Structures are given as structure tokens and as C-alpha cells.
């Protein structure tokens, strides 16, 4: 009986991958911490008694609950829009490309938001720039969530996948704390805490983009798109230097199994379409515009139920979760007449 030799991952490559590919997760959490100080600025200057013209649009925004809520929810709305586009168009993108896309969106968003904070708020321009930055930042969050967990899962060997896979949640929480304390320190020394917070965000995004250029494409994507075996093996050896033909063959078998399952699904979808040709989904042409994975959701009731549960839980988390309290904590404290609310 042949005992399979245990392959040892390169600890330096593991560390590099988890830190720099995961900067997107840090920036995801960072947005929550930094946005607290955006909302603080509206609370502070919008509720002030003085009538300084340079703060006029802080006051207008603060007194309009719908507009203030739109600023707070900007990143979430941007994430929904970007995620919808990724579900439709990201099948041919590698996870490395999505990580680079996330870093680009984070950079643009950080630039927009920080510049908005430097302008005088006596016109609508800074408010529009702030909302645009929030929406773009949400696109970076969506690209992060759509790429990094899957990239880590596909790239790391099974022996370390569990422990290092959980680094995504760790990095999100780390980013949240960094974002909060960065804004707090800058608020203490004067000025708007969120301006420097988002300057740091676009610097981190630039570091993320540069460092992500040196990570490989995920091996599954390379294999699925028929890249040469040498390219796939090179990607495997980035983390596991002694990866060999056996690892390559296992990956090939996994891809072959996935393709066989896809053929079965395609046959089921074709039968379903023939049996329901008069349904409005097919009459409108909407079904043909969907990706195969979304077509499967339309076809299979079990998948629809799972999707409904997932969406429901996420919406409840958004509407009742920690960000609701964190973003509006200053106003909540003021409403309860707590001293030193600001």
C-alpha cells in the first residue's frame, strides 16, 4: 500500500496571499468603521445652531431623513448593483481579476469621499461626490465578497483551508476597528475624521492592487478555461511548491465531474423550458438573459427557497444589525439626552 506524501505549503506564500489578497476584506470592514465618522459629521454640523454657509448642505442633509439614510446606505446599494452585474458577467473573470477590480473601485471611492470632505458644503457638489464615492465603495465590497472567499478556498490546500479560510471574517473585524479608531484619532486632532480615514482607504487599495499583481490566477479557473497544464501547475506551486502531476490530475477530475453535472443541469433546464414555453419568463426573453446558474434558480424550487431565505436573513441583518446603531449612535445618544454624546 502506497502512502501518499503530505505536501507542505510555503508559509511565506500563505502569509502573502492571506494578507494582501485579504486587504479587500480589511477595506470592507474599514468602511463600516470610517462611515461612523461620516455620520458624526452630519450630526455635529447639521445640528449646530450657527448658520455658517459652508456647512449649509450638512444641515440640509441632516434634516432630511431620507437623504441622510441614502448616504448611510450608499455602500450597501452600490454592493447590490455591482453584485447583480457580477452574477451576470463575472463567469469569465478569474478571481484575481475580481480582486484587482475591487482594489480599483476602493481606490476611486476613497478618493471621491476624501475629496468631498475637503470641499465647502455650501453647494450640492460635495454631497453628490460623497454619494458617488459611497456607491463605488459598495462595488468594491461586492467584488471582494464575490472573489476572495472563493479564491482562498480554491487556491489553498485542504490541510490549511479551514484555518486560513476563516481569515476573511478576521480581516473584516480588524478593518472595522482600524476604520473606527483612525477616524476617532483624526477627529481628536481637529478636522473631519472621515477625510483622513478615506485617504488611508485609497492608499490601502493601491497597496492591494500592486501586491495582487503577484498572486496567481485561481487554478480552477485556469483549468476550466483550458489553459496549459504548465500554467495550472505554476499556480498550484505558488502555495504548495511540491505540487505535482497527481494534484493536476485530481483537479482535472474535479473539473470533469463539474462539467458532467453541468450537462445534466442543462438537460433538465431544456426540459423545463419545453414544458413551460408559455410562461411570461420565457415570453419576455428574460430567461435567455440569465446565466446558467440563475436559470437553475428559476427552474428548481429548492434553490429558489434557499435564495429567498438567504436574502431575507441578509436584509434582516442590514436593517437590524450593528451598522444601524453605529451609524446613528450620536443621534440616538442625543435623543436620550446623554451627556457628551458628541
PDB file of C-alpha atoms in Angstrom, residues 30-31 33-39 41-42 58 71-72 74-75 105-121 125-138 192-202:
ATOM      1  CA  UNK A  30     -12.889  49.571   7.333  1.00  0.00           C
ATOM      2  CA  UNK A  31     -15.830  51.187   5.531  1.00  0.00           C
ATOM      3  CA  UNK A  33     -15.753  51.967  10.985  1.00  0.00           C
ATOM      4  CA  UNK A  34     -14.948  55.017   8.842  1.00  0.00           C
ATOM      5  CA  UNK A  35     -18.586  55.699   7.924  1.00  0.00           C
ATOM      6  CA  UNK A  36     -19.408  56.213  11.605  1.00  0.00           C
ATOM      7  CA  UNK A  37     -17.415  59.448  11.363  1.00  0.00           C
ATOM      8  CA  UNK A  38     -19.186  60.496   8.163  1.00  0.00           C
ATOM      9  CA  UNK A  39     -22.478  60.250  10.054  1.00  0.00           C
ATOM     10  CA  UNK A  41     -20.010  64.981  10.842  1.00  0.00           C
ATOM     11  CA  UNK A  42     -23.601  65.322   9.647  1.00  0.00           C
ATOM     12  CA  UNK A  58     -24.644  69.366   6.130  1.00  0.00           C
ATOM     13  CA  UNK A  71     -25.831  58.498   2.409  1.00  0.00           C
ATOM     14  CA  UNK A  72     -25.616  55.836   5.129  1.00  0.00           C
ATOM     15  CA  UNK A  74     -24.834  54.164  -0.189  1.00  0.00           C
ATOM     16  CA  UNK A  75     -22.256  51.398   0.109  1.00  0.00           C
ATOM     17  CA  UNK A 105     -13.174  50.546  -7.030  1.00  0.00           C
ATOM     18  CA  UNK A 106     -11.906  51.030  -3.460  1.00  0.00           C
ATOM     19  CA  UNK A 107      -9.261  53.465  -4.717  1.00  0.00           C
ATOM     20  CA  UNK A 108     -11.732  55.552  -6.736  1.00  0.00           C
ATOM     21  CA  UNK A 109     -14.250  55.555  -3.885  1.00  0.00           C
ATOM     22  CA  UNK A 110     -11.699  56.575  -1.253  1.00  0.00           C
ATOM     23  CA  UNK A 111     -10.555  59.414  -3.499  1.00  0.00           C
ATOM     24  CA  UNK A 112     -14.117  60.648  -4.085  1.00  0.00           C
ATOM     25  CA  UNK A 113     -15.141  60.538  -0.422  1.00  0.00           C
ATOM     26  CA  UNK A 114     -11.971  62.158   0.925  1.00  0.00           C
ATOM     27  CA  UNK A 115     -12.131  64.966  -1.653  1.00  0.00           C
ATOM     28  CA  UNK A 116     -15.810  65.545  -0.806  1.00  0.00           C
ATOM     29  CA  UNK A 117     -14.839  66.128   2.820  1.00  0.00           C
ATOM     30  CA  UNK A 118     -12.273  68.770   1.875  1.00  0.00           C
ATOM     31  CA  UNK A 119     -14.751  70.943  -0.045  1.00  0.00           C
ATOM     32  CA  UNK A 120     -17.023  73.595   1.429  1.00  0.00           C
ATOM     33  CA  UNK A 121     -20.563  72.255   1.752  1.00  0.00           C
ATOM     34  CA  UNK A 125     -21.363  69.187  -5.363  1.00  0.00           C
ATOM     35  CA  UNK A 126     -19.662  67.668  -2.289  1.00  0.00           C
ATOM     36  CA  UNK A 127     -22.833  65.761  -1.383  1.00  0.00           C
ATOM     37  CA  UNK A 128     -23.059  64.261  -4.889  1.00  0.00           C
ATOM     38  CA  UNK A 129     -19.360  63.353  -4.772  1.00  0.00           C
ATOM     39  CA  UNK A 130     -19.820  61.725  -1.359  1.00  0.00           C
ATOM     40  CA  UNK A 131     -22.807  59.649  -2.527  1.00  0.00           C
ATOM     41  CA  UNK A 132     -20.970  58.621  -5.705  1.00  0.00           C
ATOM     42  CA  UNK A 133     -17.984  57.538  -3.620  1.00  0.00           C
ATOM     43  CA  UNK A 134     -20.228  55.540  -1.288  1.00  0.00           C
ATOM     44  CA  UNK A 135     -21.846  53.737  -4.228  1.00  0.00           C
ATOM     45  CA  UNK A 136     -18.478  52.938  -5.832  1.00  0.00           C
ATOM     46  CA  UNK A 137     -17.125  51.715  -2.495  1.00  0.00           C
ATOM     47  CA  UNK A 138     -20.075  49.322  -2.354  1.00  0.00           C
ATOM     48  CA  UNK A 192     -13.232  65.766   9.831  1.00  0.00           C
ATOM     49  CA  UNK A 193     -12.194  62.284  10.955  1.00  0.00           C
ATOM     50  CA  UNK A 194     -13.528  60.633   7.834  1.00  0.00           C
ATOM     51  CA  UNK A 195     -11.396  62.658   5.402  1.00  0.00           C
ATOM     52  CA  UNK A 196      -8.136  61.070   6.541  1.00  0.00           C
ATOM     53  CA  UNK A 197      -9.878  57.745   7.093  1.00  0.00           C
ATOM     54  CA  UNK A 198     -10.767  57.504   3.414  1.00  0.00           C
ATOM     55  CA  UNK A 199      -7.377  58.818   2.360  1.00  0.00           C
ATOM     56  CA  UNK A 200      -5.911  55.832   4.173  1.00  0.00           C
ATOM     57  CA  UNK A 201      -8.528  53.657   2.423  1.00  0.00           C
ATOM     58  CA  UNK A 202      -7.338  54.579  -1.064  1.00  0.00           C
TER      59      UNK A 202
END
